[in-house]
Amino acid sequence: MNATVLLLDADGVVQEGDPGFRASLEALCPEPAKVGEFVAGVFAAERPCATGERDFAEALGEVLNRWNSPGTLDEALSCWERVEPSGQVLDFVAELRGAGTVVALATNQQNYRARVLRELLAYDDHFDALLISCELGFVKPTAGFFGAACARLGIDRADALFVDDAMPNVLGAREAGLAAEHDHLSEGVGRLRALWAQHAVPR
């Protein structure tokens, strides 16, 4: 099976998250002895937002209010803005697109983070499409996500190579009929190049 389209996960493949992300969330908790419970509550509130069922700012605000957090909503939301795109990966994406290959982002995100990708990071300029779970209505690793993503691009599943840093997502993509490989930014862009060379239709 040879691929003509490359689908890349965002966090861990195209961009690196803030290593202080969890600490920033914990700082919003007014009860140091219950930071684990607080952070779990934030992630639980975020979960339905990843499929577009809820607005993330609203859900996060409810958590902050319930805990009487000393942080403002804007301060809390800023935790999801702190990412660092890989210039080398974006250069490789530009190289592929310049040669006529379709490259799309395929990522689980709530609507606030989707705006970060589009407005703060301008990923619409770097990719042919942003396939974001809250806009598709499905999350990885479900078959629904991969089916909706391929439908959005107008391609057969067998046309795509999907790359993610989470093995459950890689396995889900394979089960859905896509070629899929595991990769992480820490392995260097050379591995991503090699994976594409391994799966791509010869030119």
JSON list of C-alpha atoms in Angstrom, two decimals:
[
{"chain": "A", "resi": 1, "resn": "MET", "atom": "CA", "xyz": [0.00, 0.00, 0.00]},
{"chain": "A", "resi": 2, "resn": "ASN", "atom": "CA", "xyz": [1.55, 3.30, -1.11]},
{"chain": "A", "resi": 3, "resn": "ALA", "atom": "CA", "xyz": [0.48, 6.65, 0.34]},
{"chain": "A", "resi": 4, "resn": "THR", "atom": "CA", "xyz": [-0.18, 9.91, -1.49]},
{"chain": "A", "resi": 5, "resn": "VAL", "atom": "CA", "xyz": [-1.32, 11.89, 1.57]},
{"chain": "A", "resi": 6, "resn": "LEU", "atom": "CA", "xyz": [0.50, 12.46, 4.86]},
{"chain": "A", "resi": 7, "resn": "LEU", "atom": "CA", "xyz": [-1.49, 12.98, 8.07]},
{"chain": "A", "resi": 8, "resn": "LEU", "atom": "CA", "xyz": [0.46, 14.24, 11.07]},
{"chain": "A", "resi": 9, "resn": "ASP", "atom": "CA", "xyz": [-0.52, 14.43, 14.72]},
{"chain": "A", "resi": 10, "resn": "ALA", "atom": "CA", "xyz": [0.11, 17.83, 16.30]},
{"chain": "A", "resi": 11, "resn": "ASP", "atom": "CA", "xyz": [1.47, 17.43, 19.85]},
{"chain": "A", "resi": 12, "resn": "GLY", "atom": "CA", "xyz": [4.61, 15.34, 19.87]},
{"chain": "A", "resi": 13, "resn": "VAL", "atom": "CA", "xyz": [4.97, 15.15, 16.09]},
{"chain": "A", "resi": 14, "resn": "VAL", "atom": "CA", "xyz": [4.66, 18.71, 14.75]},
{"chain": "A", "resi": 15, "resn": "GLN", "atom": "CA", "xyz": [4.94, 20.66, 17.99]},
{"chain": "A", "resi": 16, "resn": "GLU", "atom": "CA", "xyz": [6.28, 20.30, 21.50]},
{"chain": "A", "resi": 17, "resn": "GLY", "atom": "CA", "xyz": [4.05, 21.08, 24.45]},
{"chain": "A", "resi": 18, "resn": "ASP", "atom": "CA", "xyz": [5.06, 23.19, 27.43]},
{"chain": "A", "resi": 19, "resn": "PRO", "atom": "CA", "xyz": [6.95, 20.96, 29.92]},
{"chain": "A", "resi": 20, "resn": "GLY", "atom": "CA", "xyz": [5.48, 23.11, 32.67]},
{"chain": "A", "resi": 21, "resn": "PHE", "atom": "CA", "xyz": [1.88, 22.55, 31.53]},
{"chain": "A", "resi": 22, "resn": "ARG", "atom": "CA", "xyz": [0.81, 20.41, 34.48]},
{"chain": "A", "resi": 23, "resn": "ALA", "atom": "CA", "xyz": [2.56, 22.66, 36.99]},
{"chain": "A", "resi": 24, "resn": "SER", "atom": "CA", "xyz": [0.70, 25.64, 35.52]},
{"chain": "A", "resi": 25, "resn": "LEU", "atom": "CA", "xyz": [-2.61, 23.84, 36.01]},
{"chain": "A", "resi": 26, "resn": "GLU", "atom": "CA", "xyz": [-1.71, 22.83, 39.55]},
{"chain": "A", "resi": 27, "resn": "ALA", "atom": "CA", "xyz": [-0.97, 26.46, 40.37]},
{"chain": "A", "resi": 28, "resn": "LEU", "atom": "CA", "xyz": [-4.63, 27.24, 39.69]},
{"chain": "A", "resi": 29, "resn": "CYS", "atom": "CA", "xyz": [-5.77, 24.93, 42.47]},
{"chain": "A", "resi": 30, "resn": "PRO", "atom": "CA", "xyz": [-6.42, 26.71, 45.80]},
{"chain": "A", "resi": 31, "resn": "GLU", "atom": "CA", "xyz": [-5.95, 23.50, 47.82]},
{"chain": "A", "resi": 32, "resn": "PRO", "atom": "CA", "xyz": [-2.40, 22.09, 47.48]},
{"chain": "A", "resi": 33, "resn": "ALA", "atom": "CA", "xyz": [-3.44, 18.78, 49.00]},
{"chain": "A", "resi": 34, "resn": "LYS", "atom": "CA", "xyz": [-6.02, 18.26, 46.25]},
{"chain": "A", "resi": 35, "resn": "VAL", "atom": "CA", "xyz": [-4.12, 19.26, 43.09]},
{"chain": "A", "resi": 36, "resn": "GLY", "atom": "CA", "xyz": [-4.48, 15.77, 41.64]},
{"chain": "A", "resi": 37, "resn": "GLU", "atom": "CA", "xyz": [-8.25, 15.91, 42.00]},
{"chain": "A", "resi": 38, "resn": "PHE", "atom": "CA", "xyz": [-8.33, 19.42, 40.54]},
{"chain": "A", "resi": 39, "resn": "VAL", "atom": "CA", "xyz": [-6.26, 18.54, 37.47]},
{"chain": "A", "resi": 40, "resn": "ALA", "atom": "CA", "xyz": [-8.35, 15.40, 36.90]},
{"chain": "A", "resi": 41, "resn": "GLY", "atom": "CA", "xyz": [-11.43, 17.59, 36.99]},
{"chain": "A", "resi": 42, "resn": "VAL", "atom": "CA", "xyz": [-9.97, 19.90, 34.34]},
{"chain": "A", "resi": 43, "resn": "PHE", "atom": "CA", "xyz": [-9.19, 16.98, 32.04]},
{"chain": "A", "resi": 44, "resn": "ALA", "atom": "CA", "xyz": [-12.63, 15.47, 32.62]},
{"chain": "A", "resi": 45, "resn": "ALA", "atom": "CA", "xyz": [-14.23, 18.79, 31.67]},
{"chain": "A", "resi": 46, "resn": "GLU", "atom": "CA", "xyz": [-12.06, 18.95, 28.54]},
{"chain": "A", "resi": 47, "resn": "ARG", "atom": "CA", "xyz": [-13.01, 15.47, 27.30]},
{"chain": "A", "resi": 48, "resn": "PRO", "atom": "CA", "xyz": [-16.46, 16.23, 25.80]},
{"chain": "A", "resi": 49, "resn": "CYS", "atom": "CA", "xyz": [-15.04, 19.42, 24.30]},
{"chain": "A", "resi": 50, "resn": "ALA", "atom": "CA", "xyz": [-12.68, 17.33, 22.15]},
{"chain": "A", "resi": 51, "resn": "THR", "atom": "CA", "xyz": [-15.66, 16.07, 20.15]},
{"chain": "A", "resi": 52, "resn": "GLY", "atom": "CA", "xyz": [-17.29, 19.48, 19.96]},
{"chain": "A", "resi": 53, "resn": "GLU", "atom": "CA", "xyz": [-20.03, 18.69, 22.46]},
{"chain": "A", "resi": 54, "resn": "ARG", "atom": "CA", "xyz": [-19.12, 21.66, 24.67]},
{"chain": "A", "resi": 55, "resn": "ASP", "atom": "CA", "xyz": [-17.24, 24.96, 24.54]},
{"chain": "A", "resi": 56, "resn": "PHE", "atom": "CA", "xyz": [-13.96, 24.52, 26.37]},
{"chain": "A", "resi": 57, "resn": "ALA", "atom": "CA", "xyz": [-13.76, 28.00, 27.89]},
{"chain": "A", "resi": 58, "resn": "GLU", "atom": "CA", "xyz": [-17.21, 27.52, 29.39]},
{"chain": "A", "resi": 59, "resn": "ALA", "atom": "CA", "xyz": [-16.37, 24.06, 30.75]},
{"chain": "A", "resi": 60, "resn": "LEU", "atom": "CA", "xyz": [-13.04, 25.22, 32.19]},
{"chain": "A", "resi": 61, "resn": "GLY", "atom": "CA", "xyz": [-14.67, 28.26, 33.75]},
{"chain": "A", "resi": 62, "resn": "GLU", "atom": "CA", "xyz": [-17.11, 26.00, 35.58]},
{"chain": "A", "resi": 63, "resn": "VAL", "atom": "CA", "xyz": [-14.22, 24.01, 37.05]},
{"chain": "A", "resi": 64, "resn": "LEU", "atom": "CA", "xyz": [-12.43, 27.15, 38.20]},
{"chain": "A", "resi": 65, "resn": "ASN", "atom": "CA", "xyz": [-15.60, 28.50, 39.80]},
{"chain": "A", "resi": 66, "resn": "ARG", "atom": "CA", "xyz": [-16.39, 25.19, 41.50]},
{"chain": "A", "resi": 67, "resn": "TRP", "atom": "CA", "xyz": [-12.94, 25.17, 43.09]},
{"chain": "A", "resi": 68, "resn": "ASN", "atom": "CA", "xyz": [-12.85, 28.93, 43.81]},
{"chain": "A", "resi": 69, "resn": "SER", "atom": "CA", "xyz": [-9.60, 29.07, 41.88]},
{"chain": "A", "resi": 70, "resn": "PRO", "atom": "CA", "xyz": [-7.45, 32.17, 42.39]},
{"chain": "A", "resi": 71, "resn": "GLY", "atom": "CA", "xyz": [-6.62, 32.16, 38.66]},
{"chain": "A", "resi": 72, "resn": "THR", "atom": "CA", "xyz": [-8.65, 33.92, 36.00]},
{"chain": "A", "resi": 73, "resn": "LEU", "atom": "CA", "xyz": [-10.14, 32.10, 33.03]},
{"chain": "A", "resi": 74, "resn": "ASP", "atom": "CA", "xyz": [-7.73, 33.87, 30.69]},
{"chain": "A", "resi": 75, "resn": "GLU", "atom": "CA", "xyz": [-4.78, 32.75, 32.81]},
{"chain": "A", "resi": 76, "resn": "ALA", "atom": "CA", "xyz": [-6.04, 29.19, 32.73]},
{"chain": "A", "resi": 77, "resn": "LEU", "atom": "CA", "xyz": [-6.69, 29.19, 28.98]},
{"chain": "A", "resi": 78, "resn": "SER", "atom": "CA", "xyz": [-3.18, 30.48, 28.34]},
{"chain": "A", "resi": 79, "resn": "CYS", "atom": "CA", "xyz": [-1.86, 27.09, 29.48]},
{"chain": "A", "resi": 80, "resn": "TRP", "atom": "CA", "xyz": [-3.13, 25.65, 26.19]},
{"chain": "A", "resi": 81, "resn": "GLU", "atom": "CA", "xyz": [-1.33, 28.31, 24.15]},
{"chain": "A", "resi": 82, "resn": "ARG", "atom": "CA", "xyz": [2.21, 27.37, 25.14]},
{"chain": "A", "resi": 83, "resn": "VAL", "atom": "CA", "xyz": [3.49, 25.18, 22.32]},
{"chain": "A", "resi": 84, "resn": "GLU", "atom": "CA", "xyz": [6.61, 25.25, 20.21]},
{"chain": "A", "resi": 85, "resn": "PRO", "atom": "CA", "xyz": [6.29, 24.12, 16.57]},
{"chain": "A", "resi": 86, "resn": "SER", "atom": "CA", "xyz": [9.24, 22.26, 15.09]},
{"chain": "A", "resi": 87, "resn": "GLY", "atom": "CA", "xyz": [10.77, 24.39, 12.36]},
{"chain": "A", "resi": 88, "resn": "GLN", "atom": "CA", "xyz": [12.38, 21.30, 10.84]},
{"chain": "A", "resi": 89, "resn": "VAL", "atom": "CA", "xyz": [9.08, 19.45, 10.60]},
{"chain": "A", "resi": 90, "resn": "LEU", "atom": "CA", "xyz": [7.32, 22.48, 9.13]},
{"chain": "A", "resi": 91, "resn": "ASP", "atom": "CA", "xyz": [10.15, 22.82, 6.60]},
{"chain": "A", "resi": 92, "resn": "PHE", "atom": "CA", "xyz": [9.67, 19.16, 5.62]},
{"chain": "A", "resi": 93, "resn": "VAL", "atom": "CA", "xyz": [5.93, 19.73, 5.29]},
{"chain": "A", "resi": 94, "resn": "ALA", "atom": "CA", "xyz": [6.58, 22.73, 3.03]},
{"chain": "A", "resi": 95, "resn": "GLU", "atom": "CA", "xyz": [8.97, 20.63, 0.96]},
{"chain": "A", "resi": 96, "resn": "LEU", "atom": "CA", "xyz": [6.38, 17.89, 0.47]},
{"chain": "A", "resi": 97, "resn": "ARG", "atom": "CA", "xyz": [3.61, 20.32, -0.36]},
{"chain": "A", "resi": 98, "resn": "GLY", "atom": "CA", "xyz": [5.87, 22.09, -2.82]},
{"chain": "A", "resi": 99, "resn": "ALA", "atom": "CA", "xyz": [6.29, 18.75, -4.59]},
{"chain": "A", "resi": 100, "resn": "GLY", "atom": "CA", "xyz": [2.52, 18.26, -4.77]},
{"chain": "A", "resi": 101, "resn": "THR", "atom": "CA", "xyz": [1.92, 16.03, -1.74]},
{"chain": "A", "resi": 102, "resn": "VAL", "atom": "CA", "xyz": [-1.13, 16.75, 0.42]},
{"chain": "A", "resi": 103, "resn": "VAL", "atom": "CA", "xyz": [-0.14, 17.13, 4.08]},
{"chain": "A", "resi": 104, "resn": "ALA", "atom": "CA", "xyz": [-2.76, 17.59, 6.79]},
{"chain": "A", "resi": 105, "resn": "LEU", "atom": "CA", "xyz": [-2.79, 17.88, 10.55]},
{"chain": "A", "resi": 106, "resn": "ALA", "atom": "CA", "xyz": [-4.86, 15.17, 12.28]},
{"chain": "A", "resi": 107, "resn": "THR", "atom": "CA", "xyz": [-5.27, 15.98, 15.95]},
{"chain": "A", "resi": 108, "resn": "ASN", "atom": "CA", "xyz": [-7.46, 15.69, 19.03]},
{"chain": "A", "resi": 109, "resn": "GLN", "atom": "CA", "xyz": [-8.22, 19.21, 20.26]},
{"chain": "A", "resi": 110, "resn": "GLN", "atom": "CA", "xyz": [-11.01, 21.19, 21.92]},
{"chain": "A", "resi": 111, "resn": "ASN", "atom": "CA", "xyz": [-12.26, 24.37, 20.27]},
{"chain": "A", "resi": 112, "resn": "TYR", "atom": "CA", "xyz": [-10.02, 26.81, 22.17]},
{"chain": "A", "resi": 113, "resn": "ARG", "atom": "CA", "xyz": [-6.90, 24.88, 21.19]},
{"chain": "A", "resi": 114, "resn": "ALA", "atom": "CA", "xyz": [-8.21, 24.69, 17.63]},
{"chain": "A", "resi": 115, "resn": "ARG", "atom": "CA", "xyz": [-8.22, 28.49, 17.57]},
{"chain": "A", "resi": 116, "resn": "VAL", "atom": "CA", "xyz": [-4.65, 28.49, 18.87]},
{"chain": "A", "resi": 117, "resn": "LEU", "atom": "CA", "xyz": [-3.59, 26.26, 15.98]},
{"chain": "A", "resi": 118, "resn": "ARG", "atom": "CA", "xyz": [-5.39, 28.39, 13.42]},
{"chain": "A", "resi": 119, "resn": "GLU", "atom": "CA", "xyz": [-4.83, 31.92, 14.73]},
{"chain": "A", "resi": 120, "resn": "LEU", "atom": "CA", "xyz": [-1.75, 31.91, 16.96]},
{"chain": "A", "resi": 121, "resn": "LEU", "atom": "CA", "xyz": [0.28, 29.32, 15.04]},
{"chain": "A", "resi": 122, "resn": "ALA", "atom": "CA", "xyz": [-1.27, 30.00, 11.60]},
{"chain": "A", "resi": 123, "resn": "TYR", "atom": "CA", "xyz": [-1.30, 26.30, 10.74]},
{"chain": "A", "resi": 124, "resn": "ASP", "atom": "CA", "xyz": [-3.82, 26.88, 7.95]},
{"chain": "A", "resi": 125, "resn": "ASP", "atom": "CA", "xyz": [-0.90, 28.43, 6.07]},
{"chain": "A", "resi": 126, "resn": "HIS", "atom": "CA", "xyz": [1.36, 25.43, 6.70]},
{"chain": "A", "resi": 127, "resn": "PHE", "atom": "CA", "xyz": [-1.01, 22.52, 5.97]},
{"chain": "A", "resi": 128, "resn": "ASP", "atom": "CA", "xyz": [-3.50, 21.65, 3.27]},
{"chain": "A", "resi": 129, "resn": "ALA", "atom": "CA", "xyz": [-6.11, 20.93, 5.94]},
{"chain": "A", "resi": 130, "resn": "LEU", "atom": "CA", "xyz": [-6.53, 20.89, 9.71]},
{"chain": "A", "resi": 131, "resn": "LEU", "atom": "CA", "xyz": [-8.47, 17.78, 10.72]},
{"chain": "A", "resi": 132, "resn": "ILE", "atom": "CA", "xyz": [-9.41, 18.57, 14.31]},
{"chain": "A", "resi": 133, "resn": "SER", "atom": "CA", "xyz": [-11.52, 16.29, 16.48]},
{"chain": "A", "resi": 134, "resn": "CYS", "atom": "CA", "xyz": [-13.84, 19.01, 17.82]},
{"chain": "A", "resi": 135, "resn": "GLU", "atom": "CA", "xyz": [-14.68, 19.95, 14.24]},
{"chain": "A", "resi": 136, "resn": "LEU", "atom": "CA", "xyz": [-15.02, 16.37, 12.96]},
{"chain": "A", "resi": 137, "resn": "GLY", "atom": "CA", "xyz": [-17.09, 15.18, 15.91]},
{"chain": "A", "resi": 138, "resn": "PHE", "atom": "CA", "xyz": [-14.83, 12.18, 16.61]},
{"chain": "A", "resi": 139, "resn": "VAL", "atom": "CA", "xyz": [-11.58, 11.64, 18.51]},
{"chain": "A", "resi": 140, "resn": "LYS", "atom": "CA", "xyz": [-8.63, 9.41, 17.79]},
{"chain": "A", "resi": 141, "resn": "PRO", "atom": "CA", "xyz": [-8.24, 6.46, 17.97]},
{"chain": "A", "resi": 142, "resn": "THR", "atom": "CA", "xyz": [-11.82, 5.78, 16.87]},
{"chain": "A", "resi": 143, "resn": "ALA", "atom": "CA", "xyz": [-12.56, 4.66, 13.32]},
{"chain": "A", "resi": 144, "resn": "GLY", "atom": "CA", "xyz": [-15.01, 7.55, 13.15]},
{"chain": "A", "resi": 145, "resn": "PHE", "atom": "CA", "xyz": [-12.17, 10.07, 13.35]},
{"chain": "A", "resi": 146, "resn": "PHE", "atom": "CA", "xyz": [-10.17, 8.50, 10.55]},
{"chain": "A", "resi": 147, "resn": "GLY", "atom": "CA", "xyz": [-13.22, 8.00, 8.37]},
{"chain": "A", "resi": 148, "resn": "ALA", "atom": "CA", "xyz": [-14.30, 11.62, 8.84]},
{"chain": "A", "resi": 149, "resn": "ALA", "atom": "CA", "xyz": [-10.75, 12.87, 8.24]},
{"chain": "A", "resi": 150, "resn": "CYS", "atom": "CA", "xyz": [-10.40, 10.98, 4.97]},
{"chain": "A", "resi": 151, "resn": "ALA", "atom": "CA", "xyz": [-13.88, 12.03, 3.88]},
{"chain": "A", "resi": 152, "resn": "ARG", "atom": "CA", "xyz": [-13.00, 15.66, 4.56]},
{"chain": "A", "resi": 153, "resn": "LEU", "atom": "CA", "xyz": [-9.98, 15.29, 2.27]},
{"chain": "A", "resi": 154, "resn": "GLY", "atom": "CA", "xyz": [-11.91, 13.29, -0.33]},
{"chain": "A", "resi": 155, "resn": "ILE", "atom": "CA", "xyz": [-9.45, 10.38, -0.25]},
{"chain": "A", "resi": 156, "resn": "ASP", "atom": "CA", "xyz": [-9.57, 6.63, 0.30]},
{"chain": "A", "resi": 157, "resn": "ARG", "atom": "CA", "xyz": [-8.14, 5.44, 3.60]},
{"chain": "A", "resi": 158, "resn": "ALA", "atom": "CA", "xyz": [-5.55, 3.41, 1.71]},
{"chain": "A", "resi": 159, "resn": "ASP", "atom": "CA", "xyz": [-4.15, 6.67, 0.28]},
{"chain": "A", "resi": 160, "resn": "ALA", "atom": "CA", "xyz": [-2.98, 8.00, 3.66]},
{"chain": "A", "resi": 161, "resn": "LEU", "atom": "CA", "xyz": [0.01, 7.56, 5.93]},
{"chain": "A", "resi": 162, "resn": "PHE", "atom": "CA", "xyz": [-0.80, 8.67, 9.48]},
{"chain": "A", "resi": 163, "resn": "VAL", "atom": "CA", "xyz": [1.97, 9.47, 11.98]},
{"chain": "A", "resi": 164, "resn": "ASP", "atom": "CA", "xyz": [1.35, 9.85, 15.73]},
{"chain": "A", "resi": 165, "resn": "ASP", "atom": "CA", "xyz": [3.38, 9.68, 18.94]},
{"chain": "A", "resi": 166, "resn": "ALA", "atom": "CA", "xyz": [0.68, 7.65, 20.75]},
{"chain": "A", "resi": 167, "resn": "MET", "atom": "CA", "xyz": [0.54, 3.95, 19.88]},
{"chain": "A", "resi": 168, "resn": "PRO", "atom": "CA", "xyz": [-3.21, 3.59, 20.57]},
{"chain": "A", "resi": 169, "resn": "ASN", "atom": "CA", "xyz": [-3.81, 6.17, 17.83]},
{"chain": "A", "resi": 170, "resn": "VAL", "atom": "CA", "xyz": [-1.42, 4.40, 15.47]},
{"chain": "A", "resi": 171, "resn": "LEU", "atom": "CA", "xyz": [-3.19, 1.08, 16.06]},
{"chain": "A", "resi": 172, "resn": "GLY", "atom": "CA", "xyz": [-6.60, 2.71, 15.66]},
{"chain": "A", "resi": 173, "resn": "ALA", "atom": "CA", "xyz": [-5.56, 4.14, 12.31]},
{"chain": "A", "resi": 174, "resn": "ARG", "atom": "CA", "xyz": [-4.32, 0.77, 11.12]},
{"chain": "A", "resi": 175, "resn": "GLU", "atom": "CA", "xyz": [-7.56, -0.88, 12.16]},
{"chain": "A", "resi": 176, "resn": "ALA", "atom": "CA", "xyz": [-9.41, 1.81, 10.22]},
{"chain": "A", "resi": 177, "resn": "GLY", "atom": "CA", "xyz": [-7.48, 0.95, 7.06]},
{"chain": "A", "resi": 178, "resn": "LEU", "atom": "CA", "xyz": [-4.73, 3.58, 6.98]},
{"chain": "A", "resi": 179, "resn": "ALA", "atom": "CA", "xyz": [-1.00, 3.00, 6.94]},
{"chain": "A", "resi": 180, "resn": "ALA", "atom": "CA", "xyz": [0.24, 4.31, 10.29]},
{"chain": "A", "resi": 181, "resn": "GLU", "atom": "CA", "xyz": [3.55, 4.70, 12.07]},
{"chain": "A", "resi": 182, "resn": "HIS", "atom": "CA", "xyz": [4.78, 5.81, 15.49]},
{"chain": "A", "resi": 183, "resn": "ASP", "atom": "CA", "xyz": [7.11, 8.80, 15.69]},
{"chain": "A", "resi": 184, "resn": "HIS", "atom": "CA", "xyz": [8.09, 11.56, 18.12]},
{"chain": "A", "resi": 185, "resn": "LEU", "atom": "CA", "xyz": [9.89, 14.85, 17.68]},
{"chain": "A", "resi": 186, "resn": "SER", "atom": "CA", "xyz": [12.68, 13.56, 19.90]},
{"chain": "A", "resi": 187, "resn": "GLU", "atom": "CA", "xyz": [13.64, 11.06, 17.18]},
{"chain": "A", "resi": 188, "resn": "GLY", "atom": "CA", "xyz": [14.44, 13.87, 14.76]},
{"chain": "A", "resi": 189, "resn": "VAL", "atom": "CA", "xyz": [12.93, 14.85, 11.43]},
{"chain": "A", "resi": 190, "resn": "GLY", "atom": "CA", "xyz": [15.11, 12.26, 9.70]},
{"chain": "A", "resi": 191, "resn": "ARG", "atom": "CA", "xyz": [12.86, 9.48, 10.98]},
{"chain": "A", "resi": 192, "resn": "LEU", "atom": "CA", "xyz": [9.77, 11.25, 9.66]},
{"chain": "A", "resi": 193, "resn": "ARG", "atom": "CA", "xyz": [11.46, 11.59, 6.27]},
{"chain": "A", "resi": 194, "resn": "ALA", "atom": "CA", "xyz": [12.34, 7.90, 6.31]},
{"chain": "A", "resi": 195, "resn": "LEU", "atom": "CA", "xyz": [8.78, 6.87, 7.18]},
{"chain": "A", "resi": 196, "resn": "TRP", "atom": "CA", "xyz": [7.41, 8.91, 4.31]},
{"chain": "A", "resi": 197, "resn": "ALA", "atom": "CA", "xyz": [10.00, 7.49, 1.90]},
{"chain": "A", "resi": 198, "resn": "GLN", "atom": "CA", "xyz": [9.01, 3.99, 3.05]},
{"chain": "A", "resi": 199, "resn": "HIS", "atom": "CA", "xyz": [5.28, 4.45, 2.43]},
{"chain": "A", "resi": 200, "resn": "ALA", "atom": "CA", "xyz": [4.97, 7.07, -0.31]},
{"chain": "A", "resi": 201, "resn": "VAL", "atom": "CA", "xyz": [4.07, 6.36, -3.90]},
{"chain": "A", "resi": 202, "resn": "PRO", "atom": "CA", "xyz": [7.36, 6.47, -5.87]},
{"chain": "A", "resi": 203, "resn": "ARG", "atom": "CA", "xyz": [7.70, 9.61, -7.96]}
]
